[in-house]
Tab-separated table of C-alpha atoms and ligand atoms in Angstrom:
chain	number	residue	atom	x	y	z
A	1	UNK	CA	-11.745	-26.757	-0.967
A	2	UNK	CA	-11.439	-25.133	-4.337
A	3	UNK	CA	-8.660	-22.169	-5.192
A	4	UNK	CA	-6.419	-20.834	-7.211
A	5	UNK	CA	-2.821	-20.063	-6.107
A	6	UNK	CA	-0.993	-17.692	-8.368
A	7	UNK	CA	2.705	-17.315	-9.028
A	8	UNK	CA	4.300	-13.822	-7.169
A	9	UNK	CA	7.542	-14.015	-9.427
A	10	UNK	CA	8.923	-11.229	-7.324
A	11	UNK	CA	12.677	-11.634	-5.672
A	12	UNK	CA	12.802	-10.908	-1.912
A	13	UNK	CA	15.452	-9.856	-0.057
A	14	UNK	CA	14.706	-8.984	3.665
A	15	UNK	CA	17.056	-7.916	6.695
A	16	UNK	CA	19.641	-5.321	8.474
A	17	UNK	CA	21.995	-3.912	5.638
A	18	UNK	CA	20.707	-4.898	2.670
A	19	UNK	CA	20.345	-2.052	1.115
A	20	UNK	CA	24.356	-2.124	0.694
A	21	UNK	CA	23.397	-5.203	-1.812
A	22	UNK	CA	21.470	-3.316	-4.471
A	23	UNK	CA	23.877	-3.401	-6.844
A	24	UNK	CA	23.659	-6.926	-7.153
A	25	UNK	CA	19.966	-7.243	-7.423
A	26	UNK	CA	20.106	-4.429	-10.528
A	27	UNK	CA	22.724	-6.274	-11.888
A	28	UNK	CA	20.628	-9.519	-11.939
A	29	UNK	CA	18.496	-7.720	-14.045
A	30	UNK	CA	20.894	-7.297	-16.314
A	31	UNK	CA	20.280	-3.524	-16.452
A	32	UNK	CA	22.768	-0.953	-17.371
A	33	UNK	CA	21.394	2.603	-17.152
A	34	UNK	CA	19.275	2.835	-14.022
A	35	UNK	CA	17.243	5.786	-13.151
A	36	UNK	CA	16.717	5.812	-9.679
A	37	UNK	CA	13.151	7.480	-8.435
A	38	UNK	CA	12.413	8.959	-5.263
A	39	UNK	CA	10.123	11.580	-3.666
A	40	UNK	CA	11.385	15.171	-2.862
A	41	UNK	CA	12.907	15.247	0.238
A	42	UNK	CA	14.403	11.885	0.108
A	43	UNK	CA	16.825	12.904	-2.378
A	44	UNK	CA	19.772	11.400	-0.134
A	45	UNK	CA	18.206	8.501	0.096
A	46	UNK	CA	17.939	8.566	-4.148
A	47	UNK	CA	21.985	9.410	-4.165
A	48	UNK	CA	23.089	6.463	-1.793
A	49	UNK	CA	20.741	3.910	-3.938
A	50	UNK	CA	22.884	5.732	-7.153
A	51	UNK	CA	25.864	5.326	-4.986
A	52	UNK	CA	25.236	1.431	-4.675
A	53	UNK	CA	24.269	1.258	-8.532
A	54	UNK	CA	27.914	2.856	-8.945
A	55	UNK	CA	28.783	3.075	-12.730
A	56	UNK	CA	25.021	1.529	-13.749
A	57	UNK	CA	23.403	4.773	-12.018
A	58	UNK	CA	21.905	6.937	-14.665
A	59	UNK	CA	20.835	9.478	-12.614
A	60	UNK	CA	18.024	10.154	-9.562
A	61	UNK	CA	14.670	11.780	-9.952
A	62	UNK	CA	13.158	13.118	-6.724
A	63	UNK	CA	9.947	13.674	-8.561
A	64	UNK	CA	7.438	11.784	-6.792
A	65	UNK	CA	4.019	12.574	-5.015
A	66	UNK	CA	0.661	11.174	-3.689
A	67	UNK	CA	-1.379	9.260	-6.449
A	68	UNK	CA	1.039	9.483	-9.477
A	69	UNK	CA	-0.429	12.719	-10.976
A	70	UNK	CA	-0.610	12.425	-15.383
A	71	UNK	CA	1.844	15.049	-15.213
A	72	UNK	CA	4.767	14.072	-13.015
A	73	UNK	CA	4.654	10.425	-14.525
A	74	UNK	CA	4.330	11.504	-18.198
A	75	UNK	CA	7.778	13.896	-17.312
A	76	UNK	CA	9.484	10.841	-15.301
A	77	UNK	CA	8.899	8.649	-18.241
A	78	UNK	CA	10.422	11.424	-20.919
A	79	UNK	CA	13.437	12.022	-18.262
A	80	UNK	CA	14.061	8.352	-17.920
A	81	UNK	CA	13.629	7.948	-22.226
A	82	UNK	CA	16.091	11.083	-22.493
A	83	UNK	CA	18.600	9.438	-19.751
A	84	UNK	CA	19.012	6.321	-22.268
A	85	UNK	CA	17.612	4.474	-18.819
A	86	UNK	CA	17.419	0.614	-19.102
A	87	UNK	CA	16.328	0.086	-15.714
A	88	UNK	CA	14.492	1.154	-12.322
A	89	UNK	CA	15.358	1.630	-8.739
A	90	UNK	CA	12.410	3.064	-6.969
A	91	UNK	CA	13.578	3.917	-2.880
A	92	UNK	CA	11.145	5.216	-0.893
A	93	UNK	CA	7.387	4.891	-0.058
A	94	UNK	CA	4.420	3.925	-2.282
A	95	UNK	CA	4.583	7.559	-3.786
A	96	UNK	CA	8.258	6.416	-5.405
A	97	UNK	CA	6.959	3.314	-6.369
A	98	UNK	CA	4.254	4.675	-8.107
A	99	UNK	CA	6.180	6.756	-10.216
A	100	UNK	CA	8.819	4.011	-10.812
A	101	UNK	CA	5.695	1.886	-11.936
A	102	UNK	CA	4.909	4.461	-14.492
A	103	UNK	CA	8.306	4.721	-16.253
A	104	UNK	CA	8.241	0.723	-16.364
A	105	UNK	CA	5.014	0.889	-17.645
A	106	UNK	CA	5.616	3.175	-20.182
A	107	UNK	CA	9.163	1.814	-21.008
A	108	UNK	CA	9.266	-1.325	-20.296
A	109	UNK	CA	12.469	-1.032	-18.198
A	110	UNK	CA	12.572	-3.792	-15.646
A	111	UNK	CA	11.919	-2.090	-12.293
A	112	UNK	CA	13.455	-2.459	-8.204
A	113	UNK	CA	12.050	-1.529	-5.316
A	114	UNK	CA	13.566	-0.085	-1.841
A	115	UNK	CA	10.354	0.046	0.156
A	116	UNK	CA	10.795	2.469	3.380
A	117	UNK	CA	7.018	2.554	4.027
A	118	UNK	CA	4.637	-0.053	4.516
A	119	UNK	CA	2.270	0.833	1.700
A	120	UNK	CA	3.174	-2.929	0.282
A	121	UNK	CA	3.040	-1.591	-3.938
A	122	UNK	CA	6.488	-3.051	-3.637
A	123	UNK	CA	4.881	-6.919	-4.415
A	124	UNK	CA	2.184	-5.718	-6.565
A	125	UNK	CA	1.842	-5.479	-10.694
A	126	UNK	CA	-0.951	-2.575	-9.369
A	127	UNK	CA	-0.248	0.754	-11.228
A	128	UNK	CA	-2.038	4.066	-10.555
A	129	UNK	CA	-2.371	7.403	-12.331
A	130	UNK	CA	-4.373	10.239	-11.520
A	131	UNK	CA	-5.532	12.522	-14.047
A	132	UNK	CA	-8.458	15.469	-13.216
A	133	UNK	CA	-9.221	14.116	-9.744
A	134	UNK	CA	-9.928	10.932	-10.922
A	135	UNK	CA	-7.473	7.930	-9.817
A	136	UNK	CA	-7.418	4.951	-12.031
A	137	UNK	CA	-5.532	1.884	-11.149
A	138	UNK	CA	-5.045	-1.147	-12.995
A	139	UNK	CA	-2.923	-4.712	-13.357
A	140	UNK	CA	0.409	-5.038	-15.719
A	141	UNK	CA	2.697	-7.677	-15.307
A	142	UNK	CA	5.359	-4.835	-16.400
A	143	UNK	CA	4.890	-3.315	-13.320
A	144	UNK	CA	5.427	-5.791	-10.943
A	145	UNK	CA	9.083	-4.962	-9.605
A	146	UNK	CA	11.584	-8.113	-10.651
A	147	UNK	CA	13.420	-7.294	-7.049
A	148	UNK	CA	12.487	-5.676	-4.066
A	149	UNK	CA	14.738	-5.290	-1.392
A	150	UNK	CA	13.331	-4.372	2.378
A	151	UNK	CA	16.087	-2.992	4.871
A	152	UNK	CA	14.613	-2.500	8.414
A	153	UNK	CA	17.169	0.126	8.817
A	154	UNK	CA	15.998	2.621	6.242
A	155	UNK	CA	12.307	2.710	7.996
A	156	UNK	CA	13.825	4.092	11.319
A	157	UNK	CA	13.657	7.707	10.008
A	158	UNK	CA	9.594	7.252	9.070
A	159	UNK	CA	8.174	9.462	11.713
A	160	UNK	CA	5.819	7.866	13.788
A	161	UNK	CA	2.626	9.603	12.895
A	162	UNK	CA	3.187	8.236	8.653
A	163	UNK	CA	4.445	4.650	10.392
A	164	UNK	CA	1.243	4.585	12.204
A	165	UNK	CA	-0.891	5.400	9.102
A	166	UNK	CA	1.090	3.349	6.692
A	167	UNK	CA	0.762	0.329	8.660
A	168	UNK	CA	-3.302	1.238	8.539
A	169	UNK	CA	-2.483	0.883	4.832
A	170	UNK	CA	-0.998	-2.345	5.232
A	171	UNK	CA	-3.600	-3.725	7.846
A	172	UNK	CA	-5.916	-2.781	4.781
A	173	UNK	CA	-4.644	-5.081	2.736
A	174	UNK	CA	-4.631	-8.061	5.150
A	175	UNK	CA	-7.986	-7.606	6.202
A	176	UNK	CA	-9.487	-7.587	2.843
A	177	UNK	CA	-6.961	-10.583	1.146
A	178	UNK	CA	-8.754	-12.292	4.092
A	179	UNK	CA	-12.320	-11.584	2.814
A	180	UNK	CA	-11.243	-11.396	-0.929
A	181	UNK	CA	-12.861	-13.696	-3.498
A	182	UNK	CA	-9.866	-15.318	-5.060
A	183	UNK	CA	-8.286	-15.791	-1.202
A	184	UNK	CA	-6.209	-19.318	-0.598
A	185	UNK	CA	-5.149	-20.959	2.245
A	186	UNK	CA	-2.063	-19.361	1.711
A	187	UNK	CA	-3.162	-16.264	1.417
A	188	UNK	CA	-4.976	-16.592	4.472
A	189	UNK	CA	-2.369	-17.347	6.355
A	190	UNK	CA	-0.709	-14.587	5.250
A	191	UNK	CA	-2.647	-12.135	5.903
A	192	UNK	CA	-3.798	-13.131	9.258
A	193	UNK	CA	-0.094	-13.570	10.002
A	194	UNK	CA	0.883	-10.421	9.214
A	195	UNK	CA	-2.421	-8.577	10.420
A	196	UNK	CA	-0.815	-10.245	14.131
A	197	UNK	CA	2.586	-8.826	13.416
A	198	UNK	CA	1.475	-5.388	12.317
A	199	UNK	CA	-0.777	-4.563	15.806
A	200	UNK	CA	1.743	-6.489	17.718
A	201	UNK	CA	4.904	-4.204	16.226
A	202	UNK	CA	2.889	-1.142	15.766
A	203	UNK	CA	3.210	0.130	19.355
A	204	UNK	CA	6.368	-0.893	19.810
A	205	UNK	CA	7.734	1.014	17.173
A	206	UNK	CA	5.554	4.269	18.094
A	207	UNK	CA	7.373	3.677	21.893
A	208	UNK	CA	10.807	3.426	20.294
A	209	UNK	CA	10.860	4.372	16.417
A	210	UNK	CA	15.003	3.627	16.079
A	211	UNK	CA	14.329	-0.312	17.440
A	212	UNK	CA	15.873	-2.312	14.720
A	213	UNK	CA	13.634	-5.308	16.057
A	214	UNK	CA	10.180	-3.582	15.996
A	215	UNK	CA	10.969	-1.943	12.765
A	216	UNK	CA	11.701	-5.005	11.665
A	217	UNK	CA	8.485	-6.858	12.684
A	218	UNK	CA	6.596	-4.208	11.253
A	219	UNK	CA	8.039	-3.951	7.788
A	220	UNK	CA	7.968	-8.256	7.933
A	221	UNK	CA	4.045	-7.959	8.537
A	222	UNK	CA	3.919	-5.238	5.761
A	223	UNK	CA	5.879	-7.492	3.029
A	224	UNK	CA	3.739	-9.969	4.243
A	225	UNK	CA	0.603	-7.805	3.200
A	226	UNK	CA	1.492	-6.553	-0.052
A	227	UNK	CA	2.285	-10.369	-0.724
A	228	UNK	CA	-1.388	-10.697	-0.544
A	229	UNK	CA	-2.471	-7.921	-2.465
A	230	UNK	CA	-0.315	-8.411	-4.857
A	231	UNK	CA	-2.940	-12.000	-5.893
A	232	UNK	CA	-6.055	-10.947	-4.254
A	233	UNK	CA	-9.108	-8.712	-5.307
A	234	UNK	CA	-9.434	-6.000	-2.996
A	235	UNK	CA	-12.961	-4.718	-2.737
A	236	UNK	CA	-14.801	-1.713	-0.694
A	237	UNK	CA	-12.306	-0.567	1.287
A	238	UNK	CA	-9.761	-0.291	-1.158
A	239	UNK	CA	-12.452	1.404	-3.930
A	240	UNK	CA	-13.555	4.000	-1.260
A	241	UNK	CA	-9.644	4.525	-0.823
A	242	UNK	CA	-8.789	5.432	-4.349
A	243	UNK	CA	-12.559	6.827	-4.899
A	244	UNK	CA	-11.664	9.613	-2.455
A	245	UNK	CA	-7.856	9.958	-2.733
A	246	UNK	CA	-8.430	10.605	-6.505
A	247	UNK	CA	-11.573	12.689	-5.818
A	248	UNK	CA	-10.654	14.550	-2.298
A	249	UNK	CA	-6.744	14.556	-2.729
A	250	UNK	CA	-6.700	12.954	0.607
A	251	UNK	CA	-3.363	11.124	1.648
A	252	UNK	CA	-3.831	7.437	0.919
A	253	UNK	CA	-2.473	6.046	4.030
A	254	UNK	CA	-4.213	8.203	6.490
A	255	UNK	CA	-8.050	7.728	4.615
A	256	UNK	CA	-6.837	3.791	5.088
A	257	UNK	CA	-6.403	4.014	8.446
A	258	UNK	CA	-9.983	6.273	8.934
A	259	UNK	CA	-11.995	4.274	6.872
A	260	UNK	CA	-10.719	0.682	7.789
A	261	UNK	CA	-12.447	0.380	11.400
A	262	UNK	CA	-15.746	1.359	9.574
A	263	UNK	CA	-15.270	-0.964	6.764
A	264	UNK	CA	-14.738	-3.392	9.257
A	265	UNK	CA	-17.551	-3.193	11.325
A	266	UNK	CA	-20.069	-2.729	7.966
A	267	UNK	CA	-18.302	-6.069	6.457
A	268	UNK	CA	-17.868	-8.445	9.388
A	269	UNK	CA	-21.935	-9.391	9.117
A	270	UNK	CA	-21.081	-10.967	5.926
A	271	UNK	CA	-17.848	-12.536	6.759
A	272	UNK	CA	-17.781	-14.447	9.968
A	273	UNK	CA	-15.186	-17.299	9.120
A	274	UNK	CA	-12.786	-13.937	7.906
A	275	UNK	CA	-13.803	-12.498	11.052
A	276	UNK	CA	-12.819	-15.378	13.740
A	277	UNK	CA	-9.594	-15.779	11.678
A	278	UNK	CA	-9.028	-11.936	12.569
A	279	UNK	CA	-10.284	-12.249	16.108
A	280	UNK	CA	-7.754	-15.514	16.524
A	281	UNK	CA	-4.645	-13.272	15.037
A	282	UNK	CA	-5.896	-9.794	17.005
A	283	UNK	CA	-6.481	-11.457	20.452
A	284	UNK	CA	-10.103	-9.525	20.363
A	285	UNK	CA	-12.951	-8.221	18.464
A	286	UNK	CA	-11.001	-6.825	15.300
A	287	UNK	CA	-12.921	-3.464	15.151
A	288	UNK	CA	-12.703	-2.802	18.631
A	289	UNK	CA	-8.451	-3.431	18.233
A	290	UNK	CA	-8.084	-1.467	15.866
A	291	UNK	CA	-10.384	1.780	17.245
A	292	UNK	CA	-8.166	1.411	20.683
A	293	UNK	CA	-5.096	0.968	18.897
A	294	UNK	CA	-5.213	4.220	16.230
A	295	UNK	CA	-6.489	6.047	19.222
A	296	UNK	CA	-3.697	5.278	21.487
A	297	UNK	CA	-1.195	5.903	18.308
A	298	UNK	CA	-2.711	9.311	17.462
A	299	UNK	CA	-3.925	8.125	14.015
A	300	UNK	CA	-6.659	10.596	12.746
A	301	UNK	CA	-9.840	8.577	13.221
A	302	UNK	CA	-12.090	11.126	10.795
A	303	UNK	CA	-11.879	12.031	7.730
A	304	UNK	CA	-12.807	15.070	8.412
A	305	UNK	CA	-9.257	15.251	10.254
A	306	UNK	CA	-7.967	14.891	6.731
A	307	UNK	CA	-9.243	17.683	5.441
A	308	UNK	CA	-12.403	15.913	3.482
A	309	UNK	CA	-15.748	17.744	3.816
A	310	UNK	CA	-19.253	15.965	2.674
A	311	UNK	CA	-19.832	18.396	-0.352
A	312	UNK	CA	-19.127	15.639	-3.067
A	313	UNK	CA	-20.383	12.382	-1.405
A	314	UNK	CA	-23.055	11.568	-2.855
A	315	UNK	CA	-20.506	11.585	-6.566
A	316	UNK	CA	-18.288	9.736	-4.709
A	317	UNK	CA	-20.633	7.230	-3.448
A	318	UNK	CA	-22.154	6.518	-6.740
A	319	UNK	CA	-18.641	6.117	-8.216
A	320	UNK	CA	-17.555	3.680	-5.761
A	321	UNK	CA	-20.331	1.136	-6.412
A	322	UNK	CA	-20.263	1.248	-10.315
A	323	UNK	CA	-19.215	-1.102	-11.152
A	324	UNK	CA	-19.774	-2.873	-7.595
A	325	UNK	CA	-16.697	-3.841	-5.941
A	326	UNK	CA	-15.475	-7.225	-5.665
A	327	UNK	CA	-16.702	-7.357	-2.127
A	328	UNK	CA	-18.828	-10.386	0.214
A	329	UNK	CA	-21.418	-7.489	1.310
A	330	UNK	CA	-22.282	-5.322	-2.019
A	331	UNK	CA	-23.442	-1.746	-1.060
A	332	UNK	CA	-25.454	0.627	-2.940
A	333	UNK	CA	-24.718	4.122	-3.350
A	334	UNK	CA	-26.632	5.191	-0.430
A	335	UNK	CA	-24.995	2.181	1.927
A	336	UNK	CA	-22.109	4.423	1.075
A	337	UNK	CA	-23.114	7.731	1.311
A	338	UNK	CA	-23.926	6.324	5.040
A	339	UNK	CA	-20.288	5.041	5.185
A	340	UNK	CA	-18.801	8.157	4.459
A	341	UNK	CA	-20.662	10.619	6.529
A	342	UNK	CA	-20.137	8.098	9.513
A	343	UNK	CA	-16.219	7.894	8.699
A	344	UNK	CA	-16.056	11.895	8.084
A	345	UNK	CA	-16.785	11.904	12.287
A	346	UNK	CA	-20.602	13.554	11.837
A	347	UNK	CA	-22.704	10.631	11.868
A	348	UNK	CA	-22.898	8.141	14.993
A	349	UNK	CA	-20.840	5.158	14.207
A	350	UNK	CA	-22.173	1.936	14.359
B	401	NAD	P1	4.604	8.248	0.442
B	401	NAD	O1	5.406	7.398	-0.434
B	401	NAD	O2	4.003	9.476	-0.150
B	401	NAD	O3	5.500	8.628	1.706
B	401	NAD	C1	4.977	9.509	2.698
B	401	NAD	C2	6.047	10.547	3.079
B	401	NAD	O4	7.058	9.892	3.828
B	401	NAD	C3	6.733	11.177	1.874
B	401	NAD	O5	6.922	12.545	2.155
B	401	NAD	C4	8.079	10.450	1.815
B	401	NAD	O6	9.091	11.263	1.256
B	401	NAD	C5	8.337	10.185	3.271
B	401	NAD	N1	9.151	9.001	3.559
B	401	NAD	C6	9.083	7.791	2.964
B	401	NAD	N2	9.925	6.942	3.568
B	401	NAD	C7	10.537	7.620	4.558
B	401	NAD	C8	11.489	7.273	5.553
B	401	NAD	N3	11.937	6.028	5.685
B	401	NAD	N4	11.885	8.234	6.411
B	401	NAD	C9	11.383	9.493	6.342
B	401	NAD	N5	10.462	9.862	5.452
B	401	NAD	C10	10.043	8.953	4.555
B	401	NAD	O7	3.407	7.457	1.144
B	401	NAD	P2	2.924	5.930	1.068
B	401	NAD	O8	1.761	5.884	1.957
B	401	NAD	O9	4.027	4.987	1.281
B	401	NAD	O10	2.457	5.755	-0.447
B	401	NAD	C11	1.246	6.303	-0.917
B	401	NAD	C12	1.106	6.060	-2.398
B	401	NAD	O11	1.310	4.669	-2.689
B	401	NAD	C13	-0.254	6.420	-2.928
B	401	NAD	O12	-0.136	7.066	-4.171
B	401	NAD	C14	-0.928	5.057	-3.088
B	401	NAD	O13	-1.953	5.054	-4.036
B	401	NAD	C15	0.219	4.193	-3.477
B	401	NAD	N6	0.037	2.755	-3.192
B	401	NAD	C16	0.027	1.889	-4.268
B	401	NAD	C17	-0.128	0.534	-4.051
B	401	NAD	C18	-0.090	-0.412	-5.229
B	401	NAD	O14	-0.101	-1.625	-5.073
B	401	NAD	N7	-0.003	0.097	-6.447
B	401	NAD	C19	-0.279	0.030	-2.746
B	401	NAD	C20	-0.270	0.932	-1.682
B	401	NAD	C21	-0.100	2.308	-1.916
């Protein structure tokens, strides 16, 4: 046994209600002026985190979108300069995140999270930034939020059809933690654990979105993921995400979901300690779970669903394996090009 296990300095606070404690967890940052980020839409959502930051609230920006766009983040990080801000509340999904990323980034402002997704950016010092259709993402310890607080209660308004998706996203990042190269024995038993609570809350929140419990089994397994990705190397699947979100504009959760059972099925070969450990956690073949279970959720299962048509594969493929990912079965650019037309829904799946 040989590994690594790396600190995740990160502050957790988990449970019912606990988004009425916010205030606290800014102040223990010692921050003063707090711009609060959100995405459009969830602008009450931005207020009541202001509310809770009560004289420390320097304002909300309901700014965010899909992939952190040059544009919106360079204005967020002028807005937040202007406001004086000394601090960051990001409430929302990994969209809000992303953008509060980007001001820390940029300002060095410590930052919070309020996740109300399960895209799991929340634990992770992973930034992103899009700029003419082409995503980069990288590490900085400056973006790593110093709090993150997860209240079940502010995921009941998700609508199923983004829970279902976003938990794809999260599955993601169990399944490859569990096949990464820097993976521990704690990481493993993350990720398995919360690959079990994700398919075993998933349908139970889908029956009954408002159940505090399922809601709260879900968001557990998704903390549980980002936990992981915030230490482990994600490879293919992960790539081919951000290869076609960037490229395609597709939405990152839903090309997660899509892609994943593929991914699965191509990587598995390779991987069969990975793949018992998922077997033991999914009570059955992990491909075969997950194809049943988006199709019984309604998850789009093509990308082709998502809008994506074949006309820039071939680019896409190429970019995706240069440099190779940090994966246990390396493709080549054609492997991929295969990939993709399978996962667009036009080639017969393996
Ligand atoms: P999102 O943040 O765009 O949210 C999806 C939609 O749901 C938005 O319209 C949002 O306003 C709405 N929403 C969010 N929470 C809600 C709630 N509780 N009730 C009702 N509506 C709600 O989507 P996402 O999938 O969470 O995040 C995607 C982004 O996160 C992408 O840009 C992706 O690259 C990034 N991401 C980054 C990391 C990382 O570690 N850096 C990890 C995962 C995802």
């Amino acid at each position: 046994m040989r590994f690594t296990e790396l600190p995740r300095p990160t502050r957790v606070a988990f449970g019912p209600g606990r988004f009425a404690e916010l205030g606290e967890e800014v102040a223990r940052l010692g921050a003063r002026r707090v711009v609060v980020v959100t995405t459009p839409g969830r602008e009450a959502l931005g207020e009541q985190a202001a509310g809770f930051l009560g004289d420390r609230s320097a304002g909300v920006l309901a700014d965010a979108v899909e992939h952190v766009p040059a544009e919106v983040a360079d204005a967020a990080v002028a807005r937040a300069e202007e406001l004086g801000a000394d601090g960051c509340v990001a409430v929302g999904g990994g969209s809000a995140i992303g953008l509060g990323k980007a001001i820390a980034r940029d300002t060095g402002v410590p930052l919070a999270a309020v996740p109300t997704t399960y895209s799991g950016s929340e634990m992770t010092p992973v930034w992103g930034r899009t700029e003419d259709g082409v995503k980069a993402t990288g590490r900085d310890e400056r973006v790593r939020p110093a709090a993150v607080v997860y209240d079940p209660e502010l995921t009941t308004s998700l609508p199923v059809a983004v829970s279902v998706t976003s938990a794809g996203n999260a599955l993601a990042h169990a399944v490859e933690a569990l096949w990464a190269p820097d993976a521990t024995p704690v990481t493993r038993l993350e990720a398995t654990e919360s690959a079990r609570a994700i398919v075993d809350a998933l349908p139970r929140v889908a029956a009954a979105p408002a159940d505090p419990a399922a809601r709260a089994d879900l968001l557990y397994g998704a903390w549980l993921a980002g936990a992981g990705l915030a230490v482990t190397t994600m490879g293919l699947h992960h790539r081919l995400a951000h290869v076609l979100g960037g490229g395609l504009d597709l939405p990152h959760a839903g090309t997660h979901t899509v892609l994943l059972p593929h991914v699965l099925a191509w990587t598995l070969p390779a991987v069969p300690k990975a793949g018992a450990a998922l077997e033991r956690a999914l009570g059955g073949d992990p491909v075969a779970v997950l194809r049943r279970l988006f199709a019984e959720l309604g998850a789009p299962t093509t990308l082709a669903e998502l809008g994506a048509d074949s006309a820039q594969f071939d680019v896409l493929a190429e970019r995706a394996v240069s440099p190779p990912p940090a994966h246990p079965r390396v493709p080549t650019a054609p492997e991929v090009r295969a990939l993709l037309d399978e996962a667009l829904g036009c080639a017969p799946r393996r």
